[in-house]
Amino acid sequence: MEGNREYQKVIDYLCEEIREGRIRQGDRLPTERVISEQLQISRNSTREALRSMDYMGIIESVQGSGNYYTGNVSKRLSEMLRIFLRIKLVTQEEICDFRRMMEKAICSSVIENPEMNLQAIEGLLGQGDTGKREEDAAEHDRRFHYLLAEASGNHLWMELMDAVSDVYREWIDEILSRSDEQTRQELHRAHLEIFRALKEKDRAACEAAIDAHYDLVAIAQNT
């Protein structure tokens, strides 16, 4: 029990340092010795807590250099999803369905956000139709969906979208590489329709546009 309390003390201490801005993203953390002495706990408990935070993606351990605060939780989530796929705990179809439903929830969150800011999305769409080359279309699609999550102002949505998109990206890139220019243009028009519905705060139209987008992906995937 004592070891568990010491383990938790390290996590609480580092979370407080991060929350108060004394440790910022990219900063090197205090050494195991410094943390142990400051909290008056064992080095083993400190090491165990740091390993746990490294596994969760909150920090990154660099051999010979130390531990750094990254906050890259989405990387660990995407790794877990890949493992789930390998052991057939989830399927590709289930991940695609989850992403569709998540997108609808994100858009609802954007509409409900009193500080809704769609300027970044508008700027991306203002670049015009990027569907002429599949590599441009893939990057445009990735950026559009991430900006949707960002517009919600909800960091959990951002982390989840980043994680799911990291896995989903491999499939959409392959699909876009096989698709013709017309399909890529239709996906771009779906983006425009999602944006228009968000601006008008039309939830039903937004969900219909999301369904149209993912239906296009599903059709292209099966061709």
PDB file of N, CA, C and O in Angstrom, residues 49-118:
ATOM      1  N   ALA A  49       6.278   5.219 -11.462  1.00  0.00           N
ATOM      2  CA  ALA A  49       5.305   6.246 -11.871  1.00  0.00           C
ATOM      3  C   ALA A  49       5.704   6.867 -13.208  1.00  0.00           C
ATOM      4  O   ALA A  49       4.856   7.094 -14.082  1.00  0.00           O
ATOM      5  N   LEU A  50       7.000   7.128 -13.387  1.00  0.00           N
ATOM      6  CA  LEU A  50       7.472   7.721 -14.642  1.00  0.00           C
ATOM      7  C   LEU A  50       7.280   6.751 -15.807  1.00  0.00           C
ATOM      8  O   LEU A  50       6.908   7.165 -16.911  1.00  0.00           O
ATOM      9  N   ARG A  51       7.510   5.475 -15.572  1.00  0.00           N
ATOM     10  CA  ARG A  51       7.283   4.475 -16.626  1.00  0.00           C
ATOM     11  C   ARG A  51       5.811   4.426 -17.022  1.00  0.00           C
ATOM     12  O   ARG A  51       5.475   4.283 -18.202  1.00  0.00           O
ATOM     13  N   SER A  52       4.942   4.525 -16.025  1.00  0.00           N
ATOM     14  CA  SER A  52       3.507   4.508 -16.296  1.00  0.00           C
ATOM     15  C   SER A  52       3.101   5.705 -17.139  1.00  0.00           C
ATOM     16  O   SER A  52       2.337   5.582 -18.101  1.00  0.00           O
ATOM     17  N   MET A  53       3.624   6.884 -16.806  1.00  0.00           N
ATOM     18  CA  MET A  53       3.285   8.093 -17.561  1.00  0.00           C
ATOM     19  C   MET A  53       3.877   8.049 -18.961  1.00  0.00           C
ATOM     20  O   MET A  53       3.303   8.584 -19.906  1.00  0.00           O
ATOM     21  N   ASP A  54       5.034   7.389 -19.097  1.00  0.00           N
ATOM     22  CA  ASP A  54       5.635   7.198 -20.412  1.00  0.00           C
ATOM     23  C   ASP A  54       4.748   6.291 -21.261  1.00  0.00           C
ATOM     24  O   ASP A  54       4.480   6.573 -22.439  1.00  0.00           O
ATOM     25  N   TYR A  55       4.261   5.206 -20.665  1.00  0.00           N
ATOM     26  CA  TYR A  55       3.392   4.273 -21.386  1.00  0.00           C
ATOM     27  C   TYR A  55       2.104   4.958 -21.845  1.00  0.00           C
ATOM     28  O   TYR A  55       1.599   4.699 -22.936  1.00  0.00           O
ATOM     29  N   MET A  56       1.574   5.853 -21.014  1.00  0.00           N
ATOM     30  CA  MET A  56       0.337   6.569 -21.355  1.00  0.00           C
ATOM     31  C   MET A  56       0.566   7.641 -22.407  1.00  0.00           C
ATOM     32  O   MET A  56      -0.390   8.192 -22.956  1.00  0.00           O
ATOM     33  N   GLY A  57       1.836   7.973 -22.678  1.00  0.00           N
ATOM     34  CA  GLY A  57       2.124   8.981 -23.690  1.00  0.00           C
ATOM     35  C   GLY A  57       2.206  10.386 -23.137  1.00  0.00           C
ATOM     36  O   GLY A  57       2.386  11.333 -23.904  1.00  0.00           O
ATOM     37  N   ILE A  58       2.093  10.537 -21.832  1.00  0.00           N
ATOM     38  CA  ILE A  58       2.138  11.871 -21.236  1.00  0.00           C
ATOM     39  C   ILE A  58       3.567  12.390 -21.236  1.00  0.00           C
ATOM     40  O   ILE A  58       3.809  13.577 -21.475  1.00  0.00           O
ATOM     41  N   ILE A  59       4.522  11.497 -20.963  1.00  0.00           N
ATOM     42  CA  ILE A  59       5.925  11.874 -21.036  1.00  0.00           C
ATOM     43  C   ILE A  59       6.643  10.916 -21.971  1.00  0.00           C
ATOM     44  O   ILE A  59       6.109   9.863 -22.340  1.00  0.00           O
ATOM     45  N   GLU A  60       7.850  11.279 -22.363  1.00  0.00           N
ATOM     46  CA  GLU A  60       8.667  10.415 -23.206  1.00  0.00           C
ATOM     47  C   GLU A  60      10.033  10.272 -22.566  1.00  0.00           C
ATOM     48  O   GLU A  60      10.673  11.266 -22.200  1.00  0.00           O
ATOM     49  N   SER A  61      10.477   9.041 -22.433  1.00  0.00           N
ATOM     50  CA  SER A  61      11.792   8.771 -21.868  1.00  0.00           C
ATOM     51  C   SER A  61      12.817   8.670 -22.990  1.00  0.00           C
ATOM     52  O   SER A  61      12.644   7.873 -23.920  1.00  0.00           O
ATOM     53  N   VAL A  62      13.854   9.498 -22.913  1.00  0.00           N
ATOM     54  CA  VAL A  62      14.918   9.498 -23.913  1.00  0.00           C
ATOM     55  C   VAL A  62      16.187   8.985 -23.252  1.00  0.00           C
ATOM     56  O   VAL A  62      16.702   9.610 -22.320  1.00  0.00           O
ATOM     57  N   GLN A  63      16.669   7.845 -23.727  1.00  0.00           N
ATOM     58  CA  GLN A  63      17.825   7.210 -23.094  1.00  0.00           C
ATOM     59  C   GLN A  63      19.028   8.144 -23.096  1.00  0.00           C
ATOM     60  O   GLN A  63      19.390   8.726 -24.124  1.00  0.00           O
ATOM     61  N   GLY A  64      19.634   8.302 -21.933  1.00  0.00           N
ATOM     62  CA  GLY A  64      20.812   9.133 -21.800  1.00  0.00           C
ATOM     63  C   GLY A  64      20.516  10.617 -21.670  1.00  0.00           C
ATOM     64  O   GLY A  64      21.436  11.422 -21.486  1.00  0.00           O
ATOM     65  N   SER A  65      19.241  10.994 -21.774  1.00  0.00           N
ATOM     66  CA  SER A  65      18.876  12.408 -21.705  1.00  0.00           C
ATOM     67  C   SER A  65      17.893  12.714 -20.589  1.00  0.00           C
ATOM     68  O   SER A  65      17.988  13.740 -19.924  1.00  0.00           O
ATOM     69  N   GLY A  66      16.922  11.834 -20.371  1.00  0.00           N
ATOM     70  CA  GLY A  66      15.948  12.057 -19.311  1.00  0.00           C
ATOM     71  C   GLY A  66      14.524  11.897 -19.800  1.00  0.00           C
ATOM     72  O   GLY A  66      14.274  11.337 -20.872  1.00  0.00           O
ATOM     73  N   ASN A  67      13.593  12.407 -19.017  1.00  0.00           N
ATOM     74  CA  ASN A  67      12.166  12.330 -19.343  1.00  0.00           C
ATOM     75  C   ASN A  67      11.641  13.702 -19.742  1.00  0.00           C
ATOM     76  O   ASN A  67      11.985  14.712 -19.109  1.00  0.00           O
ATOM     77  N   TYR A  68      10.793  13.720 -20.782  1.00  0.00           N
ATOM     78  CA  TYR A  68      10.269  14.979 -21.308  1.00  0.00           C
ATOM     79  C   TYR A  68       8.742  14.929 -21.351  1.00  0.00           C
ATOM     80  O   TYR A  68       8.160  13.882 -21.647  1.00  0.00           O
ATOM     81  N   TYR A  69       8.139  16.081 -21.069  1.00  0.00           N
ATOM     82  CA  TYR A  69       6.683  16.162 -21.146  1.00  0.00           C
ATOM     83  C   TYR A  69       6.275  16.370 -22.601  1.00  0.00           C
ATOM     84  O   TYR A  69       6.658  17.355 -23.227  1.00  0.00           O
ATOM     85  N   THR A  70       5.528  15.415 -23.142  1.00  0.00           N
ATOM     86  CA  THR A  70       5.079  15.504 -24.538  1.00  0.00           C
ATOM     87  C   THR A  70       3.570  15.707 -24.638  1.00  0.00           C
ATOM     88  O   THR A  70       3.094  16.376 -25.549  1.00  0.00           O
ATOM     89  N   GLY A  71       2.825  15.092 -23.727  1.00  0.00           N
ATOM     90  CA  GLY A  71       1.367  15.184 -23.802  1.00  0.00           C
ATOM     91  C   GLY A  71       0.798  14.488 -25.020  1.00  0.00           C
ATOM     92  O   GLY A  71      -0.333  14.750 -25.434  1.00  0.00           O
ATOM     93  N   ASN A  72       1.575  13.573 -25.611  1.00  0.00           N
ATOM     94  CA  ASN A  72       1.159  12.916 -26.861  1.00  0.00           C
ATOM     95  C   ASN A  72       0.357  11.657 -26.564  1.00  0.00           C
ATOM     96  O   ASN A  72       0.755  10.543 -26.910  1.00  0.00           O
ATOM     97  N   VAL A  73      -0.800  11.845 -25.932  1.00  0.00           N
ATOM     98  CA  VAL A  73      -1.635  10.701 -25.555  1.00  0.00           C
ATOM     99  C   VAL A  73      -2.188   9.994 -26.789  1.00  0.00           C
ATOM    100  O   VAL A  73      -2.348   8.770 -26.804  1.00  0.00           O
ATOM    101  N   SER A  74      -2.475  10.759 -27.834  1.00  0.00           N
ATOM    102  CA  SER A  74      -3.086  10.170 -29.032  1.00  0.00           C
ATOM    103  C   SER A  74      -2.201   9.098 -29.661  1.00  0.00           C
ATOM    104  O   SER A  74      -2.697   8.130 -30.243  1.00  0.00           O
ATOM    105  N   LYS A  75      -0.878   9.240 -29.546  1.00  0.00           N
ATOM    106  CA  LYS A  75       0.025   8.247 -30.113  1.00  0.00           C
ATOM    107  C   LYS A  75      -0.187   6.893 -29.450  1.00  0.00           C
ATOM    108  O   LYS A  75      -0.236   5.861 -30.116  1.00  0.00           O
ATOM    109  N   ARG A  76      -0.319   6.881 -28.121  1.00  0.00           N
ATOM    110  CA  ARG A  76      -0.537   5.630 -27.410  1.00  0.00           C
ATOM    111  C   ARG A  76      -1.911   5.043 -27.738  1.00  0.00           C
ATOM    112  O   ARG A  76      -2.072   3.834 -27.865  1.00  0.00           O
ATOM    113  N   LEU A  77      -2.909   5.909 -27.878  1.00  0.00           N
ATOM    114  CA  LEU A  77      -4.250   5.428 -28.219  1.00  0.00           C
ATOM    115  C   LEU A  77      -4.254   4.763 -29.595  1.00  0.00           C
ATOM    116  O   LEU A  77      -4.873   3.715 -29.785  1.00  0.00           O
ATOM    117  N   SER A  78      -3.561   5.377 -30.551  1.00  0.00           N
ATOM    118  CA  SER A  78      -3.511   4.779 -31.895  1.00  0.00           C
ATOM    119  C   SER A  78      -2.757   3.453 -31.886  1.00  0.00           C
ATOM    120  O   SER A  78      -3.119   2.514 -32.601  1.00  0.00           O
ATOM    121  N   GLU A  79      -1.709   3.361 -31.047  1.00  0.00           N
ATOM    122  CA  GLU A  79      -0.987   2.093 -30.925  1.00  0.00           C
ATOM    123  C   GLU A  79      -1.895   1.005 -30.355  1.00  0.00           C
ATOM    124  O   GLU A  79      -1.850  -0.154 -30.791  1.00  0.00           O
ATOM    125  N   MET A  80      -2.723   1.375 -29.364  1.00  0.00           N
ATOM    126  CA  MET A  80      -3.661   0.416 -28.791  1.00  0.00           C
ATOM    127  C   MET A  80      -4.667  -0.048 -29.833  1.00  0.00           C
ATOM    128  O   MET A  80      -4.998  -1.235 -29.917  1.00  0.00           O
ATOM    129  N   LEU A  81      -5.165   0.877 -30.660  1.00  0.00           N
ATOM    130  CA  LEU A  81      -6.126   0.506 -31.703  1.00  0.00           C
ATOM    131  C   LEU A  81      -5.510  -0.471 -32.690  1.00  0.00           C
ATOM    132  O   LEU A  81      -6.173  -1.428 -33.134  1.00  0.00           O
ATOM    133  N   ARG A  82      -4.254  -0.263 -33.038  1.00  0.00           N
ATOM    134  CA  ARG A  82      -3.578  -1.173 -33.972  1.00  0.00           C
ATOM    135  C   ARG A  82      -3.447  -2.574 -33.366  1.00  0.00           C
ATOM    136  O   ARG A  82      -3.585  -3.586 -34.064  1.00  0.00           O
ATOM    137  N   ILE A  83      -3.162  -2.617 -32.067  1.00  0.00           N
ATOM    138  CA  ILE A  83      -3.086  -3.922 -31.398  1.00  0.00           C
ATOM    139  C   ILE A  83      -4.457  -4.589 -31.397  1.00  0.00           C
ATOM    140  O   ILE A  83      -4.588  -5.786 -31.663  1.00  0.00           O
ATOM    141  N   PHE A  84      -5.507  -3.803 -31.106  1.00  0.00           N
ATOM    142  CA  PHE A  84      -6.874  -4.344 -31.122  1.00  0.00           C
ATOM    143  C   PHE A  84      -7.206  -4.926 -32.489  1.00  0.00           C
ATOM    144  O   PHE A  84      -7.857  -5.964 -32.595  1.00  0.00           O
ATOM    145  N   LEU A  85      -6.754  -4.246 -33.550  1.00  0.00           N
ATOM    146  CA  LEU A  85      -6.999  -4.743 -34.909  1.00  0.00           C
ATOM    147  C   LEU A  85      -6.251  -6.049 -35.145  1.00  0.00           C
ATOM    148  O   LEU A  85      -6.802  -6.989 -35.733  1.00  0.00           O
ATOM    149  N   ARG A  86      -5.005  -6.120 -34.698  1.00  0.00           N
ATOM    150  CA  ARG A  86      -4.198  -7.325 -34.921  1.00  0.00           C
ATOM    151  C   ARG A  86      -4.783  -8.546 -34.235  1.00  0.00           C
ATOM    152  O   ARG A  86      -4.733  -9.652 -34.774  1.00  0.00           O
ATOM    153  N   ILE A  87      -5.302  -8.344 -33.028  1.00  0.00           N
ATOM    154  CA  ILE A  87      -5.851  -9.493 -32.296  1.00  0.00           C
ATOM    155  C   ILE A  87      -7.350  -9.660 -32.553  1.00  0.00           C
ATOM    156  O   ILE A  87      -8.021 -10.458 -31.904  1.00  0.00           O
ATOM    157  N   LYS A  88      -7.862  -8.854 -33.492  1.00  0.00           N
ATOM    158  CA  LYS A  88      -9.253  -8.939 -33.936  1.00  0.00           C
ATOM    159  C   LYS A  88     -10.248  -8.657 -32.802  1.00  0.00           C
ATOM    160  O   LYS A  88     -11.338  -9.224 -32.764  1.00  0.00           O
ATOM    161  N   LEU A  89      -9.832  -7.764 -31.892  1.00  0.00           N
ATOM    162  CA  LEU A  89     -10.755  -7.315 -30.858  1.00  0.00           C
ATOM    163  C   LEU A  89     -11.734  -6.296 -31.440  1.00  0.00           C
ATOM    164  O   LEU A  89     -12.877  -6.198 -30.997  1.00  0.00           O
ATOM    165  N   VAL A  90     -11.269  -5.542 -32.447  1.00  0.00           N
ATOM    166  CA  VAL A  90     -12.132  -4.643 -33.215  1.00  0.00           C
ATOM    167  C   VAL A  90     -11.845  -4.871 -34.693  1.00  0.00           C
ATOM    168  O   VAL A  90     -10.808  -5.442 -35.055  1.00  0.00           O
ATOM    169  N   THR A  91     -12.761  -4.419 -35.540  1.00  0.00           N
ATOM    170  CA  THR A  91     -12.582  -4.548 -36.986  1.00  0.00           C
ATOM    171  C   THR A  91     -12.403  -3.171 -37.624  1.00  0.00           C
ATOM    172  O   THR A  91     -12.688  -2.143 -37.013  1.00  0.00           O
ATOM    173  N   GLN A  92     -11.954  -3.191 -38.859  1.00  0.00           N
ATOM    174  CA  GLN A  92     -11.814  -1.947 -39.608  1.00  0.00           C
ATOM    175  C   GLN A  92     -13.161  -1.250 -39.753  1.00  0.00           C
ATOM    176  O   GLN A  92     -13.264  -0.030 -39.628  1.00  0.00           O
ATOM    177  N   GLU A  93     -14.210  -2.042 -39.982  1.00  0.00           N
ATOM    178  CA  GLU A  93     -15.556  -1.469 -40.139  1.00  0.00           C
ATOM    179  C   GLU A  93     -16.021  -0.791 -38.851  1.00  0.00           C
ATOM    180  O   GLU A  93     -16.642   0.281 -38.894  1.00  0.00           O
ATOM    181  N   GLU A  94     -15.694  -1.392 -37.710  1.00  0.00           N
ATOM    182  CA  GLU A  94     -16.087  -0.802 -36.434  1.00  0.00           C
ATOM    183  C   GLU A  94     -15.366   0.520 -36.184  1.00  0.00           C
ATOM    184  O   GLU A  94     -15.957   1.473 -35.673  1.00  0.00           O
ATOM    185  N   ILE A  95     -14.110   0.591 -36.565  1.00  0.00           N
ATOM    186  CA  ILE A  95     -13.365   1.841 -36.408  1.00  0.00           C
ATOM    187  C   ILE A  95     -13.933   2.913 -37.332  1.00  0.00           C
ATOM    188  O   ILE A  95     -14.086   4.078 -36.943  1.00  0.00           O
ATOM    189  N   CYS A  96     -14.270   2.535 -38.554  1.00  0.00           N
ATOM    190  CA  CYS A  96     -14.867   3.493 -39.498  1.00  0.00           C
ATOM    191  C   CYS A  96     -16.216   3.995 -38.977  1.00  0.00           C
ATOM    192  O   CYS A  96     -16.508   5.196 -39.051  1.00  0.00           O
ATOM    193  N   ASP A  97     -17.036   3.081 -38.445  1.00  0.00           N
ATOM    194  CA  ASP A  97     -18.334   3.476 -37.896  1.00  0.00           C
ATOM    195  C   ASP A  97     -18.153   4.393 -36.691  1.00  0.00           C
ATOM    196  O   ASP A  97     -18.882   5.375 -36.528  1.00  0.00           O
ATOM    197  N   PHE A  98     -17.171   4.065 -35.849  1.00  0.00           N
ATOM    198  CA  PHE A  98     -16.905   4.899 -34.671  1.00  0.00           C
ATOM    199  C   PHE A  98     -16.478   6.296 -35.081  1.00  0.00           C
ATOM    200  O   PHE A  98     -16.927   7.294 -34.497  1.00  0.00           O
ATOM    201  N   ARG A  99     -15.637   6.387 -36.112  1.00  0.00           N
ATOM    202  CA  ARG A  99     -15.170   7.699 -36.560  1.00  0.00           C
ATOM    203  C   ARG A  99     -16.329   8.523 -37.131  1.00  0.00           C
ATOM    204  O   ARG A  99     -16.405   9.734 -36.916  1.00  0.00           O
ATOM    205  N   ARG A 100     -17.235   7.878 -37.843  1.00  0.00           N
ATOM    206  CA  ARG A 100     -18.405   8.584 -38.368  1.00  0.00           C
ATOM    207  C   ARG A 100     -19.246   9.164 -37.233  1.00  0.00           C
ATOM    208  O   ARG A 100     -19.626  10.339 -37.273  1.00  0.00           O
ATOM    209  N   MET A 101     -19.529   8.330 -36.221  1.00  0.00           N
ATOM    210  CA  MET A 101     -20.332   8.795 -35.092  1.00  0.00           C
ATOM    211  C   MET A 101     -19.593   9.850 -34.283  1.00  0.00           C
ATOM    212  O   MET A 101     -20.196  10.812 -33.785  1.00  0.00           O
ATOM    213  N   MET A 102     -18.287   9.681 -34.148  1.00  0.00           N
ATOM    214  CA  MET A 102     -17.489  10.665 -33.432  1.00  0.00           C
ATOM    215  C   MET A 102     -17.519  12.013 -34.148  1.00  0.00           C
ATOM    216  O   MET A 102     -17.625  13.068 -33.517  1.00  0.00           O
ATOM    217  N   GLU A 103     -17.460  11.979 -35.463  1.00  0.00           N
ATOM    218  CA  GLU A 103     -17.504  13.215 -36.249  1.00  0.00           C
ATOM    219  C   GLU A 103     -18.817  13.969 -36.021  1.00  0.00           C
ATOM    220  O   GLU A 103     -18.828  15.188 -35.889  1.00  0.00           O
ATOM    221  N   LYS A 104     -19.904  13.225 -35.945  1.00  0.00           N
ATOM    222  CA  LYS A 104     -21.195  13.864 -35.690  1.00  0.00           C
ATOM    223  C   LYS A 104     -21.226  14.494 -34.299  1.00  0.00           C
ATOM    224  O   LYS A 104     -21.737  15.615 -34.122  1.00  0.00           O
ATOM    225  N   ALA A 105     -20.676  13.794 -33.318  1.00  0.00           N
ATOM    226  CA  ALA A 105     -20.633  14.340 -31.954  1.00  0.00           C
ATOM    227  C   ALA A 105     -19.734  15.571 -31.900  1.00  0.00           C
ATOM    228  O   ALA A 105     -20.050  16.555 -31.211  1.00  0.00           O
ATOM    229  N   ILE A 106     -18.633  15.534 -32.619  1.00  0.00           N
ATOM    230  CA  ILE A 106     -17.728  16.688 -32.661  1.00  0.00           C
ATOM    231  C   ILE A 106     -18.436  17.893 -33.267  1.00  0.00           C
ATOM    232  O   ILE A 106     -18.351  19.013 -32.745  1.00  0.00           O
ATOM    233  N   CYS A 107     -19.147  17.676 -34.366  1.00  0.00           N
ATOM    234  CA  CYS A 107     -19.851  18.792 -35.017  1.00  0.00           C
ATOM    235  C   CYS A 107     -20.944  19.354 -34.109  1.00  0.00           C
ATOM    236  O   CYS A 107     -21.163  20.563 -34.085  1.00  0.00           O
ATOM    237  N   SER A 108     -21.628  18.496 -33.354  1.00  0.00           N
ATOM    238  CA  SER A 108     -22.607  18.985 -32.385  1.00  0.00           C
ATOM    239  C   SER A 108     -21.921  19.851 -31.337  1.00  0.00           C
ATOM    240  O   SER A 108     -22.438  20.892 -30.925  1.00  0.00           O
ATOM    241  N   SER A 109     -20.735  19.424 -30.919  1.00  0.00           N
ATOM    242  CA  SER A 109     -19.964  20.188 -29.944  1.00  0.00           C
ATOM    243  C   SER A 109     -19.532  21.530 -30.513  1.00  0.00           C
ATOM    244  O   SER A 109     -19.533  22.550 -29.815  1.00  0.00           O
ATOM    245  N   VAL A 110     -19.159  21.542 -31.798  1.00  0.00           N
ATOM    246  CA  VAL A 110     -18.778  22.804 -32.452  1.00  0.00           C
ATOM    247  C   VAL A 110     -19.960  23.762 -32.483  1.00  0.00           C
ATOM    248  O   VAL A 110     -19.839  24.960 -32.169  1.00  0.00           O
ATOM    249  N   ILE A 111     -21.132  23.245 -32.865  1.00  0.00           N
ATOM    250  CA  ILE A 111     -22.341  24.079 -32.951  1.00  0.00           C
ATOM    251  C   ILE A 111     -22.701  24.654 -31.590  1.00  0.00           C
ATOM    252  O   ILE A 111     -23.134  25.802 -31.472  1.00  0.00           O
ATOM    253  N   GLU A 112     -22.513  23.865 -30.529  1.00  0.00           N
ATOM    254  CA  GLU A 112     -22.872  24.306 -29.185  1.00  0.00           C
ATOM    255  C   GLU A 112     -21.809  25.197 -28.540  1.00  0.00           C
ATOM    256  O   GLU A 112     -22.061  25.802 -27.495  1.00  0.00           O
ATOM    257  N   ASN A 113     -20.633  25.254 -29.151  1.00  0.00           N
ATOM    258  CA  ASN A 113     -19.542  26.056 -28.601  1.00  0.00           C
ATOM    259  C   ASN A 113     -19.844  27.547 -28.789  1.00  0.00           C
ATOM    260  O   ASN A 113     -19.898  28.034 -29.922  1.00  0.00           O
ATOM    261  N   PRO A 114     -20.058  28.317 -27.698  1.00  0.00           N
ATOM    262  CA  PRO A 114     -20.385  29.735 -27.838  1.00  0.00           C
ATOM    263  C   PRO A 114     -19.268  30.547 -28.483  1.00  0.00           C
ATOM    264  O   PRO A 114     -19.503  31.633 -29.014  1.00  0.00           O
ATOM    265  N   GLU A 115     -18.054  29.998 -28.441  1.00  0.00           N
ATOM    266  CA  GLU A 115     -16.910  30.689 -29.044  1.00  0.00           C
ATOM    267  C   GLU A 115     -16.502  30.008 -30.354  1.00  0.00           C
ATOM    268  O   GLU A 115     -15.330  30.025 -30.737  1.00  0.00           O
ATOM    269  N   MET A 116     -17.478  29.437 -31.034  1.00  0.00           N
ATOM    270  CA  MET A 116     -17.210  28.716 -32.283  1.00  0.00           C
ATOM    271  C   MET A 116     -16.401  29.585 -33.244  1.00  0.00           C
ATOM    272  O   MET A 116     -16.772  30.706 -33.555  1.00  0.00           O
ATOM    273  N   ASN A 117     -15.285  29.034 -33.672  1.00  0.00           N
ATOM    274  CA  ASN A 117     -14.402  29.754 -34.592  1.00  0.00           C
ATOM    275  C   ASN A 117     -14.058  28.820 -35.746  1.00  0.00           C
ATOM    276  O   ASN A 117     -13.347  27.831 -35.567  1.00  0.00           O
ATOM    277  N   LEU A 118     -14.583  29.138 -36.914  1.00  0.00           N
ATOM    278  CA  LEU A 118     -14.379  28.294 -38.090  1.00  0.00           C
ATOM    279  C   LEU A 118     -13.381  28.909 -39.061  1.00  0.00           C
ATOM    280  O   LEU A 118     -13.283  28.478 -40.210  1.00  0.00           O
TER     281      LEU A 118
END
